[in-house]
mmCIF file of C-alpha atoms in Angstrom:
data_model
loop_
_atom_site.group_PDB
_atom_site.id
_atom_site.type_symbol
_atom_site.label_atom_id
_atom_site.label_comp_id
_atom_site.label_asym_id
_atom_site.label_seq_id
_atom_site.Cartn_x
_atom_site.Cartn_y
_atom_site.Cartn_z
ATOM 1 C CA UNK A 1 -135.234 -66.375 -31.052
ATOM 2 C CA UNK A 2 -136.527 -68.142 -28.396
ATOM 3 C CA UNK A 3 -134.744 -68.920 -24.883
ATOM 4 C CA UNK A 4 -135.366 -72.393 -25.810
ATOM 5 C CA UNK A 5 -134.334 -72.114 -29.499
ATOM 6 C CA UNK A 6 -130.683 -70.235 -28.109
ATOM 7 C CA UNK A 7 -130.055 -73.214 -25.932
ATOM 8 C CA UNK A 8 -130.396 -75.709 -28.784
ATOM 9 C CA UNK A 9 -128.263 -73.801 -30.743
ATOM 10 C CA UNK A 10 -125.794 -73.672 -27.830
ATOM 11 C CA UNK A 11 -126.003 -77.027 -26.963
ATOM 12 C CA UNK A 12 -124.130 -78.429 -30.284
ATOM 13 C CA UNK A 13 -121.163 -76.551 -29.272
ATOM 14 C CA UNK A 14 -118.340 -78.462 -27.492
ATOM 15 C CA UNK A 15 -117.385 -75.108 -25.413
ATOM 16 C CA UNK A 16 -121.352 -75.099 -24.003
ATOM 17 C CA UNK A 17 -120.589 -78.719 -22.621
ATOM 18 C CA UNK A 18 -119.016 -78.173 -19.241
ATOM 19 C CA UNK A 19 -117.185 -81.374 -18.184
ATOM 20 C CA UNK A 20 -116.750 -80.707 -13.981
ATOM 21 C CA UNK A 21 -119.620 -79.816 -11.662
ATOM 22 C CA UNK A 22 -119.581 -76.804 -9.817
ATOM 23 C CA UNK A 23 -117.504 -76.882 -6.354
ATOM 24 C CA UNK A 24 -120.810 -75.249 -4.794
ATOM 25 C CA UNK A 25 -122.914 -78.278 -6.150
ATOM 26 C CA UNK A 26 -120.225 -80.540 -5.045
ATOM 27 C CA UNK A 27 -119.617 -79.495 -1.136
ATOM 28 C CA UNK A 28 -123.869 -79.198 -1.321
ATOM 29 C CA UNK A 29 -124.052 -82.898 -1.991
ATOM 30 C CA UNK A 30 -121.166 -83.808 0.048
ATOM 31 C CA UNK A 31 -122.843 -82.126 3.413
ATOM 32 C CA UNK A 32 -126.242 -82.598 2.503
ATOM 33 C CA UNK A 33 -126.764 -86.215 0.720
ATOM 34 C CA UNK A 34 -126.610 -89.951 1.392
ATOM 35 C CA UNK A 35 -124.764 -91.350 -1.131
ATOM 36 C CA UNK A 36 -126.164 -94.901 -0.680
ATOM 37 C CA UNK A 37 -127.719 -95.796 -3.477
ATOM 38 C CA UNK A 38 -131.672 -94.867 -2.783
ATOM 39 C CA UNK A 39 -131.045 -90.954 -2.916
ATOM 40 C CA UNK A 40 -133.030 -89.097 -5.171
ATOM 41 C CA UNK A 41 -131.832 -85.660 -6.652
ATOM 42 C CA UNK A 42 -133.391 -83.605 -9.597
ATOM 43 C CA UNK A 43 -131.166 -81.479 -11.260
ATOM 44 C CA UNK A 44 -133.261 -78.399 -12.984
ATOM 45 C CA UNK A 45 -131.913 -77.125 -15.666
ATOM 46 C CA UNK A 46 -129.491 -80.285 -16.210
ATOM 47 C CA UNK A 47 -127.547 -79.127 -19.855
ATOM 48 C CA UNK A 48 -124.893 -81.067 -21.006
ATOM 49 C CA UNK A 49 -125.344 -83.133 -17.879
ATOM 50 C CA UNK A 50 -122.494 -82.180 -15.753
ATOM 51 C CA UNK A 51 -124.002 -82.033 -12.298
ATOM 52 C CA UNK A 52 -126.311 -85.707 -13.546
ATOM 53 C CA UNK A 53 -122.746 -87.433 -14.177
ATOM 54 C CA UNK A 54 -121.425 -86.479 -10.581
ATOM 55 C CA UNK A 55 -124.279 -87.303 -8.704
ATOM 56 C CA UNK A 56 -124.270 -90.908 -10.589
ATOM 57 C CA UNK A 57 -120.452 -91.418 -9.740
ATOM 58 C CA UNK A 58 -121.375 -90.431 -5.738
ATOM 59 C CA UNK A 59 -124.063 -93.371 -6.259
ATOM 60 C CA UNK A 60 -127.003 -90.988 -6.131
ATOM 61 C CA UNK A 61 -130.095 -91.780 -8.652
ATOM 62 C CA UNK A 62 -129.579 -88.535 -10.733
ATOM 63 C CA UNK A 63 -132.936 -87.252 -12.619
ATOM 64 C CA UNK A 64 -132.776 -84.047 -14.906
ATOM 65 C CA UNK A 65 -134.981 -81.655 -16.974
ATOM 66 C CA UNK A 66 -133.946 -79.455 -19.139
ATOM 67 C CA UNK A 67 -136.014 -77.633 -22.246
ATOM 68 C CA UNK A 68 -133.107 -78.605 -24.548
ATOM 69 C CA UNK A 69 -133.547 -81.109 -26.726
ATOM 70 C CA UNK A 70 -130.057 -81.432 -27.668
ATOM 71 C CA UNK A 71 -128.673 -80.975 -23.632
ATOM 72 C CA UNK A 72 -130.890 -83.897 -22.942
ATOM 73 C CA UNK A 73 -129.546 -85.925 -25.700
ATOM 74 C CA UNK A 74 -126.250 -85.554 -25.071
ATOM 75 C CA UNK A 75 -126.477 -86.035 -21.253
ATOM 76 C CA UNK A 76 -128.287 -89.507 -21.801
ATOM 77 C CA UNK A 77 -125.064 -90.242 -24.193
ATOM 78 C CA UNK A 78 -122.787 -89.462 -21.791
ATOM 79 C CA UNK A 79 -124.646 -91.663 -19.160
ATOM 80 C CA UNK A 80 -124.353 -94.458 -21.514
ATOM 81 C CA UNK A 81 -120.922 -94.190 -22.346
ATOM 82 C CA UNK A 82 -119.863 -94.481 -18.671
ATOM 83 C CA UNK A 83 -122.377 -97.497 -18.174
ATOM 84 C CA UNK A 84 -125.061 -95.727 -16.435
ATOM 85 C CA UNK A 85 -127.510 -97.487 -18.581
ATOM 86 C CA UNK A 86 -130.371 -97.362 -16.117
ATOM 87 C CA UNK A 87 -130.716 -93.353 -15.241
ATOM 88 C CA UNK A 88 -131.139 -92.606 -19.091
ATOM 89 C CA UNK A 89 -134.507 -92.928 -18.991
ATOM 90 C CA UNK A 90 -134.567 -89.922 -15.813
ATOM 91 C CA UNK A 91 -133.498 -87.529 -18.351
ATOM 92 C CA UNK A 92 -136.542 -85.750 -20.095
ATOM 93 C CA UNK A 93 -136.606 -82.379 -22.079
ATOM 94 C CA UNK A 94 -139.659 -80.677 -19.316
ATOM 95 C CA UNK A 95 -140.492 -77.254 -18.146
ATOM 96 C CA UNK A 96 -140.093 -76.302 -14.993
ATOM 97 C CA UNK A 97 -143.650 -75.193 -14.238
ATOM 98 C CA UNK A 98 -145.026 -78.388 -14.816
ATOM 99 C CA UNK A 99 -142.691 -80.913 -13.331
ATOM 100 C CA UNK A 100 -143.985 -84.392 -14.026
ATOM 101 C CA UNK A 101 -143.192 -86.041 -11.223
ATOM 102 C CA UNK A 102 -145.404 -86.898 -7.656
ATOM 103 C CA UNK A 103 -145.749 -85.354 -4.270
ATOM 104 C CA UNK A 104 -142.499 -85.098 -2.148
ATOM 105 C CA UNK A 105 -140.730 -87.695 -4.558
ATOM 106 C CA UNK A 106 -137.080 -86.285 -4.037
ATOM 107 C CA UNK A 107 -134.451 -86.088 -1.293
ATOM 108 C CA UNK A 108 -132.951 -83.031 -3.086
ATOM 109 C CA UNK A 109 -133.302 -80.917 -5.981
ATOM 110 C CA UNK A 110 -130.319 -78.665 -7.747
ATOM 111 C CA UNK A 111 -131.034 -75.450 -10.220
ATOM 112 C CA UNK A 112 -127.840 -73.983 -10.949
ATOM 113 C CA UNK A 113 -127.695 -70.707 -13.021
ATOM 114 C CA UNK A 114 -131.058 -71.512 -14.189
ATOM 115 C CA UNK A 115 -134.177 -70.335 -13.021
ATOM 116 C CA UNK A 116 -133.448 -66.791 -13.609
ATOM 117 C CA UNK A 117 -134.163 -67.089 -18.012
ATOM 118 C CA UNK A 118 -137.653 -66.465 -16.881
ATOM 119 C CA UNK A 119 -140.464 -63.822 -16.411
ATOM 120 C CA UNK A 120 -141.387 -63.367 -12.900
ATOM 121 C CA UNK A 121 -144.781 -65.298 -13.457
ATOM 122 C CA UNK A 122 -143.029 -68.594 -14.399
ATOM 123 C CA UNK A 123 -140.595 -68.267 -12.209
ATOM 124 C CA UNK A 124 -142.691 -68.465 -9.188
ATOM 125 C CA UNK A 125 -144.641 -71.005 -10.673
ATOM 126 C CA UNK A 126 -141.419 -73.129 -10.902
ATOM 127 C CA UNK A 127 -140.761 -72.177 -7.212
ATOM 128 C CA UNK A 128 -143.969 -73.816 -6.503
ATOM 129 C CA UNK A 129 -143.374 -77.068 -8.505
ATOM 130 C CA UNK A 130 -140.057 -77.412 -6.477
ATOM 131 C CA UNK A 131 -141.858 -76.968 -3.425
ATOM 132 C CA UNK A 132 -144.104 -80.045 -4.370
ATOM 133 C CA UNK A 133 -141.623 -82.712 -5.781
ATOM 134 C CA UNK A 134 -139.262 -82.175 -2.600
ATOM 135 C CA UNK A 135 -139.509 -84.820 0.133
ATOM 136 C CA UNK A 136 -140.746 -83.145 3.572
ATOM 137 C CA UNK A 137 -136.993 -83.367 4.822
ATOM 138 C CA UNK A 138 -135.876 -82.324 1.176
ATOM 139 C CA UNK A 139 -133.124 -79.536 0.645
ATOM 140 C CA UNK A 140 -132.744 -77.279 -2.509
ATOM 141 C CA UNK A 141 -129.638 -75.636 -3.928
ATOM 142 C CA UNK A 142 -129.987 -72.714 -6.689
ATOM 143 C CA UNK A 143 -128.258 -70.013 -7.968
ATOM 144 C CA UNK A 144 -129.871 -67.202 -9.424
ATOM 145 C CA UNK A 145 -128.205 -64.005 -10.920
ATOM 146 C CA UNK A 146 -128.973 -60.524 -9.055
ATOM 147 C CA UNK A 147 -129.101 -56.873 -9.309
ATOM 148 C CA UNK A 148 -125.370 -56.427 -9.363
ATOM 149 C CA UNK A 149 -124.475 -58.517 -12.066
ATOM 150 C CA UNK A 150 -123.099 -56.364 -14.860
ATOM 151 C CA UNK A 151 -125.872 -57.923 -16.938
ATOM 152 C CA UNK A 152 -128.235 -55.823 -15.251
ATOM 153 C CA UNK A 153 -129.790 -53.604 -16.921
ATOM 154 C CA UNK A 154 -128.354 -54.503 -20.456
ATOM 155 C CA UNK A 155 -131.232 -54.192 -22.716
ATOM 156 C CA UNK A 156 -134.753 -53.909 -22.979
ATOM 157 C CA UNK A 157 -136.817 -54.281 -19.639
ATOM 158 C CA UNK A 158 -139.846 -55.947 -19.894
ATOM 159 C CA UNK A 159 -140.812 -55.975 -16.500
ATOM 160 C CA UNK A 160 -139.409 -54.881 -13.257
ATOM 161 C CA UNK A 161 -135.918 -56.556 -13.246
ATOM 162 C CA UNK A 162 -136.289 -59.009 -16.256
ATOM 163 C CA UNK A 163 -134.543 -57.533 -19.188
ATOM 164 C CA UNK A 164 -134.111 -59.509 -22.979
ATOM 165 C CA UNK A 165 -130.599 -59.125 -22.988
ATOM 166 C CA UNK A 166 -128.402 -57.631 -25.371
ATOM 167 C CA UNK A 167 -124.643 -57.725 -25.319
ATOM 168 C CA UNK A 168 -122.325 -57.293 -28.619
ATOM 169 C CA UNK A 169 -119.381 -57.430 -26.858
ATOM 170 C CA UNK A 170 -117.977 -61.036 -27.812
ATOM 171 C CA UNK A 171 -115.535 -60.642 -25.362
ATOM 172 C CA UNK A 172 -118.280 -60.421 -22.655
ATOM 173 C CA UNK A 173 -119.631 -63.252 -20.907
ATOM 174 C CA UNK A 174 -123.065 -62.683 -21.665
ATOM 175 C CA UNK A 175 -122.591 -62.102 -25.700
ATOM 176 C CA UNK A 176 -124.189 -66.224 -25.660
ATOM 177 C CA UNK A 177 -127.093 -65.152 -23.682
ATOM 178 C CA UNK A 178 -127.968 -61.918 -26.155
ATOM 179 C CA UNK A 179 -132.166 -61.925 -26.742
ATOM 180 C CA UNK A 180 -132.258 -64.223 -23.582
ATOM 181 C CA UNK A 181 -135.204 -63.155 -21.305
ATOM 182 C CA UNK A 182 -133.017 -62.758 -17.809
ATOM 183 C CA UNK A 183 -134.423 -62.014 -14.329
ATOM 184 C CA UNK A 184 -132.252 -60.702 -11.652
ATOM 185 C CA UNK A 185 -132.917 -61.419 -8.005
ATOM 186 C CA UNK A 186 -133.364 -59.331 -4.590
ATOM 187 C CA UNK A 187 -132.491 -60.740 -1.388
ATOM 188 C CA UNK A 188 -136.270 -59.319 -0.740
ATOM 189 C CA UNK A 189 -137.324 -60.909 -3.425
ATOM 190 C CA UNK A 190 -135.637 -64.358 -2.944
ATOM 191 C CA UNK A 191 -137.138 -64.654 0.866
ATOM 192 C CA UNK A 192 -140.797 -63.993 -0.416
ATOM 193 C CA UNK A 193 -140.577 -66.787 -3.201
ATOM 194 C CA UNK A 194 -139.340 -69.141 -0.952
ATOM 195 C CA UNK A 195 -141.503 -68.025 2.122
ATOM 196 C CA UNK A 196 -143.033 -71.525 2.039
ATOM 197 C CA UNK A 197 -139.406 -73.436 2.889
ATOM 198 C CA UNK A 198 -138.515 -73.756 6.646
ATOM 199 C CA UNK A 199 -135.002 -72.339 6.288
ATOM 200 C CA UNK A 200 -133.721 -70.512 3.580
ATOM 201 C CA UNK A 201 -130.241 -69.592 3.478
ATOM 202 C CA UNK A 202 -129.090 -66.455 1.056
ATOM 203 C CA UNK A 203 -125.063 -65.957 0.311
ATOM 204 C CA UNK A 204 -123.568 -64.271 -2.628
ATOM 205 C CA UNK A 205 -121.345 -65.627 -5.374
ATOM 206 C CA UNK A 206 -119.430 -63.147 -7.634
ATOM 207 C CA UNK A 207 -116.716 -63.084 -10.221
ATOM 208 C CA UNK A 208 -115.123 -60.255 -11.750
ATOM 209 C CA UNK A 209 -112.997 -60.274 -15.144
ATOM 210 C CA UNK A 210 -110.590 -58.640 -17.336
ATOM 211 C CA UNK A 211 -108.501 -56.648 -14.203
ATOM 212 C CA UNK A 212 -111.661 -56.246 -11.725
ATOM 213 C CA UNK A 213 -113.626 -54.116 -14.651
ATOM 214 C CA UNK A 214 -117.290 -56.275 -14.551
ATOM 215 C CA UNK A 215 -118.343 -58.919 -12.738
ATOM 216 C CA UNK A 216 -120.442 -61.792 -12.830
ATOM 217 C CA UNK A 217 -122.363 -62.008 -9.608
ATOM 218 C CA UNK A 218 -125.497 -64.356 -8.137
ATOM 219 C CA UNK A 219 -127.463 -65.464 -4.821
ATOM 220 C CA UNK A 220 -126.506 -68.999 -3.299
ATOM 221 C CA UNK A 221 -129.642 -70.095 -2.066
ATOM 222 C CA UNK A 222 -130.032 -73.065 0.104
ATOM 223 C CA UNK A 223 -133.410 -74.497 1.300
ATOM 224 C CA UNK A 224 -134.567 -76.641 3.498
ATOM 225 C CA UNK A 225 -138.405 -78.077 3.176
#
């Protein structure tokens, strides 16, 4: 299967609908925002839609991609149900390397625990594409796994740290992202892609589980255009 075709699948499920946003995503908008009606934000990567919801509530103009058919769907129905008629239509199933919007057209974008279910090629291709849709004042938040996630290394490598993953463990967090194509990030790595950006900020976000035995653990990356 597919990274697309897993996400459709997971998408049906109630438990793959997150209903809060992130506290990261939250005190991001909070510091970095105007919440006055004209904002733009793109959320990459958008799911179930719980980052579009917030950022319609803080009377931002929310727009979203994901490659899920199903995420999209649902996200549009939960924009409707709380009378936020008029942002349905800035929900689209996209891809990230090909974003379908103009030149510096948003005040922020968001990719949260997404960019990294790609090879290297498309990911810096997507990196690009951000580059272009964000405003010449924009700012970017995204969260991308790295090399000390306990994913790492768990399964086949198909190039240099970008593994399909497999995990049979159902206990384990990343027994839902089994045949997923995963990258995982260097701090190296991360200030190349973004060499383009006029600040980049790195900090590291990590987890662990069942008494301190794994952990779950990612790069906090904040950009400024």
């Amino acid at each position: 299967m597919t990274n697309k075709e897993i996400w459709e699948k997971l998408h049906t499920e109630l438990r793959f609908r997150p209903k809060y946003p992130s506290e990261s995503v939250v005190q991001y908008v909070f510091r970095n925002f105007k919440r006055d009606g004209n904002t733009k934000v793109l959320d990459l990567g958008c799911g179930a839609g719980r980052h579009i919801f917030f950022l319609a509530k803080e009377n931002i103009i929310p727009y979203g991609i994901d490659i899920s058919e199903e995420g999209v769907k649902y996200t549009r129905e939960l924009l409707k149900r709380y009378e936020f008629n008029s942002f349905t239509k800035n929900i689209i199933v996209g891809d990230f390397t090909d974003l379908k919007f103009e030149n510096d057209y948003f005040d922020g974008i968001i990719c949260y625990g997404v960019l990294y279910y790609s090879k290297k090629e498309q990911i810096e291709k997507s990196v690009e594409e951000i580059y272009r849709v964000l405003k010449e004042d924009g700012k970017a938040l995204i969260v991308v796994r790295n090399t000390e996630d306990y994913r790492f290394g768990l399964g086949k490598e198909i190039e240099k740290n970008t593994f399909i993953i497999d995990e049979n463990d159902s206990n384990k967090c990343a027994y839902n992202e089994s045949a997923m194509i995963m990258h995982f990030f260097t701090e190296e790595e991360i200030r190349s892609l973004f060499s383009e950006f006029s600040k980049v900020e790195i900090d590291i976000l990590s987890e662990t589980h069942e008494n301190n035995s794994y952990k779950d653990s990612d790069y906090i990356i904040r950009l400024s255009k």
